Amino acid sequence: MFEELRRDVATVRERDPAARSSAEVVFCYPGLHALWGHRAAHRLWTGGHPLAARLLSALMRSWTAVDIHPAAAVGPGLFIDHALGVVIGETAEIGTDVTIYQGVTLGGTALEAGKRHPTIGDRVTIGAGAKVLGPITIGSGSRIGANAVVVHDVPPDSVVVGVPGQVIARSRPRSSSAPLDVEDALLPDLVGVTLGALQRQVDILEHEVHGRVRLDEIRPSASGVWKGEDFSI
């Protein structure tokens, strides 16, 4: 048990540059407290004490603002950063070395009993505000972008962005020893790329038809900045 606790603390220090000491992690990280509370509640649940497990889970929710059902299966190395507003449903399964940021929901989409929450593979990163819904599987090594809504299976080594979530295969799959994938600036803007491609096609057609390209439409500059005078702001 103590080895498991040491690994939890080491996990936080590895993935959060704001963590300056083990003592700070132990006393000041609600995501870690929520994980420890869940482990105790899960043992009560699997030991045939569901009411006691739910009471402990409710106590941890009021203390940490993290709601993890005691029946959820959580693998080693889970890191819940900032913690606020995280919800993990009853039949959710989480693999090894998963990172979850604030506002994430691993929720269900059905009222029937049985498997109705997601299965998260190993080394998955789920960005702030993301919603992963239903009995779907998120493949190992994948990343769910901030505020994405995912309702379909995601293959391993994928990136998901948007609402509904659009799956993008990584051009270079990440190894199990790669550092945590947290650079939001690298996430693609699929809608923006698509609209940009359409605008370029329109420019080509206008040039062929009129011999010139109209530049008076509302469009961003080459640097991606929109002109303020084009809008009533």
C-alpha positions as semicolon CSV with decimal commas, in nm:
position;residue;x (nm);y (nm);z (nm)
1;M;0,000;0,000;0,000
2;F;0,277;0,244;0,088
3;E;0,449;0,173;-0,242
4;E;0,124;0,262;-0,417
5;L;0,098;0,588;-0,221
6;R;0,458;0,678;-0,309
7;R;0,386;0,617;-0,676
8;D;0,081;0,847;-0,657
9;V;0,290;1,128;-0,514
10;A;0,569;1,070;-0,766
11;T;0,312;1,078;-1,049
12;V;0,193;1,423;-0,945
13;R;0,547;1,556;-0,918
14;E;0,633;1,418;-1,263
15;R;0,332;1,571;-1,439
16;D;0,279;1,902;-1,259
17;P;0,568;2,152;-1,266
18;A;0,389;2,352;-0,992
19;A;0,448;2,070;-0,741
20;R;0,758;2,168;-0,546
21;S;0,768;1,902;-0,274
22;S;0,610;1,574;-0,176
23;A;0,460;1,735;0,134
24;E;0,288;1,996;-0,082
25;V;0,144;1,720;-0,302
26;V;0,018;1,516;-0,006
27;F;-0,156;1,806;0,167
28;C;-0,260;2,039;-0,115
29;Y;-0,375;1,830;-0,414
30;P;-0,749;1,748;-0,405
31;G;-0,717;1,524;-0,711
32;L;-0,482;1,302;-0,513
33;H;-0,716;1,305;-0,213
34;A;-1,006;1,209;-0,441
35;L;-0,803;0,917;-0,580
36;W;-0,714;0,791;-0,234
37;G;-1,074;0,825;-0,119
38;H;-1,194;0,636;-0,425
39;R;-0,960;0,347;-0,358
40;A;-1,104;0,308;-0,008
41;A;-1,461;0,339;-0,139
42;H;-1,390;0,088;-0,417
43;R;-1,267;-0,167;-0,163
44;L;-1,586;-0,121;0,036
45;W;-1,792;-0,161;-0,281
46;T;-1,619;-0,479;-0,395
47;G;-1,628;-0,608;-0,037
48;G;-2,007;-0,604;-0,031
49;H;-2,067;-0,273;0,151
50;P;-2,228;-0,053;-0,116
51;L;-2,395;0,194;0,121
52;A;-2,073;0,260;0,313
53;A;-1,893;0,298;-0,020
54;R;-2,146;0,554;-0,147
55;L;-2,132;0,747;0,179
56;L;-1,753;0,768;0,160
57;S;-1,776;0,868;-0,206
58;A;-2,024;1,144;-0,119
59;L;-1,794;1,269;0,156
60;M;-1,498;1,282;-0,083
61;R;-1,710;1,463;-0,343
62;S;-1,801;1,737;-0,095
63;W;-1,437;1,768;0,010
64;T;-1,260;1,754;-0,326
65;A;-1,529;1,849;-0,585
66;V;-1,450;1,521;-0,765
67;D;-1,732;1,270;-0,812
68;I;-1,604;0,916;-0,869
69;H;-1,853;0,634;-0,835
70;P;-1,709;0,368;-0,602
71;A;-1,769;0,096;-0,863
72;A;-1,550;0,267;-1,125
73;A;-1,228;0,077;-1,207
74;V;-0,926;0,306;-1,186
75;G;-0,580;0,189;-1,288
76;P;-0,246;0,294;-1,139
77;G;-0,086;0,625;-1,226
78;L;-0,405;0,831;-1,259
79;F;-0,343;1,206;-1,218
80;I;-0,641;1,440;-1,178
81;D;-0,501;1,792;-1,214
82;H;-0,687;2,087;-1,054
83;A;-0,969;1,836;-0,992
84;L;-1,272;2,068;-0,985
85;G;-1,583;1,931;-1,152
86;V;-1,450;1,590;-1,255
87;V;-1,719;1,319;-1,284
88;I;-1,641;0,949;-1,337
89;G;-1,940;0,717;-1,373
90;E;-2,016;0,377;-1,227
91;T;-1,903;0,152;-1,514
92;A;-1,610;0,366;-1,626
93;E;-1,274;0,191;-1,662
94;I;-0,947;0,385;-1,661
95;G;-0,614;0,236;-1,766
96;T;-0,258;0,306;-1,654
97;D;-0,094;0,651;-1,641
98;V;-0,402;0,848;-1,747
99;T;-0,416;1,227;-1,696
100;I;-0,747;1,409;-1,645
101;Y;-0,791;1,785;-1,615
102;Q;-1,068;1,987;-1,451
103;G;-1,426;1,974;-1,571
104;V;-1,395;1,632;-1,738
105;T;-1,695;1,397;-1,745
106;L;-1,674;1,024;-1,813
107;G;-2,049;0,985;-1,835
108;G;-2,326;0,756;-1,952
109;T;-2,585;0,799;-2,225
110;A;-2,838;0,531;-2,126
111;L;-3,065;0,456;-1,832
112;E;-3,039;0,077;-1,856
113;A;-2,814;-0,115;-1,618
114;G;-2,492;-0,257;-1,752
115;K;-2,188;-0,106;-1,921
116;R;-2,278;0,256;-2,005
117;H;-1,960;0,457;-1,932
118;P;-1,631;0,488;-2,122
119;T;-1,324;0,268;-2,114
120;I;-1,005;0,475;-2,120
121;G;-0,683;0,312;-2,241
122;D;-0,332;0,359;-2,107
123;R;-0,142;0,692;-2,127
124;V;-0,450;0,890;-2,237
125;T;-0,468;1,266;-2,169
126;I;-0,816;1,422;-2,137
127;G;-0,819;1,802;-2,160
128;A;-1,015;2,045;-1,944
129;G;-1,390;2,044;-1,995
130;A;-1,394;1,739;-2,223
131;K;-1,696;1,507;-2,216
132;V;-1,649;1,138;-2,299
133;L;-1,993;0,979;-2,308
134;G;-2,129;0,628;-2,343
135;P;-1,979;0,275;-2,344
136;I;-1,704;0,374;-2,586
137;T;-1,333;0,297;-2,585
138;I;-1,056;0,555;-2,601
139;G;-0,747;0,385;-2,740
140;S;-0,415;0,395;-2,559
141;G;-0,183;0,687;-2,629
142;S;-0,468;0,916;-2,737
143;R;-0,539;1,274;-2,644
144;I;-0,881;1,434;-2,600
145;G;-0,865;1,809;-2,657
146;A;-1,013;2,063;-2,417
147;N;-1,396;2,089;-2,437
148;A;-1,424;1,808;-2,692
149;V;-1,739;1,593;-2,679
150;V;-1,660;1,231;-2,763
151;V;-1,940;0,982;-2,830
152;H;-1,769;0,727;-3,057
153;D;-1,474;0,490;-3,018
154;V;-1,131;0,644;-3,063
155;P;-0,847;0,433;-3,210
156;P;-0,511;0,418;-3,030
157;D;-0,265;0,705;-3,089
158;S;-0,534;0,952;-3,194
159;V;-0,615;1,315;-3,121
160;V;-0,978;1,423;-3,077
161;V;-1,096;1,785;-3,107
162;G;-1,427;1,963;-3,151
163;V;-1,799;1,912;-3,087
164;P;-1,879;1,645;-3,179
165;G;-1,526;1,512;-3,146
166;Q;-1,335;1,458;-3,470
167;V;-1,068;1,189;-3,465
168;I;-0,726;1,258;-3,614
169;A;-0,464;0,985;-3,642
170;R;-0,123;1,089;-3,512
171;S;0,143;1,113;-3,782
172;R;0,399;0,999;-3,524
173;P;0,257;0,768;-3,254
174;R;0,386;0,848;-2,907
175;S;0,591;0,592;-2,720
176;S;0,508;0,487;-2,366
177;S;0,811;0,683;-2,243
178;A;0,717;1,009;-2,419
179;P;0,648;1,311;-2,195
180;L;0,292;1,413;-2,113
181;D;0,105;1,549;-2,415
182;V;-0,029;1,887;-2,294
183;E;0,056;2,142;-2,565
184;D;-0,287;2,281;-2,661
185;A;-0,137;2,517;-2,919
186;L;-0,055;2,213;-3,133
187;L;-0,414;2,088;-3,150
188;P;-0,550;2,130;-3,504
189;D;-0,845;2,356;-3,587
190;L;-1,036;2,131;-3,826
191;V;-1,316;2,379;-3,894
192;G;-1,069;2,662;-3,955
193;V;-0,856;2,449;-4,188
194;T;-1,164;2,339;-4,382
195;L;-1,298;2,694;-4,419
196;G;-0,953;2,818;-4,520
197;A;-0,934;2,552;-4,791
198;L;-1,279;2,654;-4,919
199;Q;-1,176;3,022;-4,925
200;R;-0,864;2,941;-5,124
201;Q;-1,073;2,743;-5,373
202;V;-1,313;3,037;-5,409
203;D;-1,016;3,269;-5,468
204;I;-0,891;3,041;-5,746
205;L;-1,233;3,028;-5,910
206;E;-1,278;3,407;-5,887
207;H;-0,939;3,459;-6,043
208;E;-1,027;3,226;-6,330
209;V;-1,366;3,393;-6,388
210;H;-1,291;3,760;-6,319
211;G;-0,914;3,774;-6,354
212;R;-0,879;3,899;-5,997
213;V;-0,953;3,801;-5,639
214;R;-1,191;4,008;-5,428
215;L;-1,029;4,120;-5,106
216;D;-1,319;4,310;-4,953
217;E;-1,482;4,008;-4,788
218;I;-1,449;3,951;-4,417
219;R;-1,150;3,724;-4,377
220;P;-0,852;3,697;-4,143
221;S;-0,509;3,824;-4,236
222;A;-0,226;3,591;-4,325
223;S;-0,132;3,584;-3,956
224;G;-0,483;3,471;-3,863
225;V;-0,591;3,801;-3,702
226;W;-0,935;3,941;-3,791
227;K;-0,969;4,315;-3,846
228;G;-1,172;4,482;-3,574
229;E;-1,346;4,726;-3,811
230;D;-1,519;4,435;-3,981
231;F;-1,732;4,377;-3,672
232;S;-1,953;4,588;-3,449
233;I;-1,734;4,558;-3,139
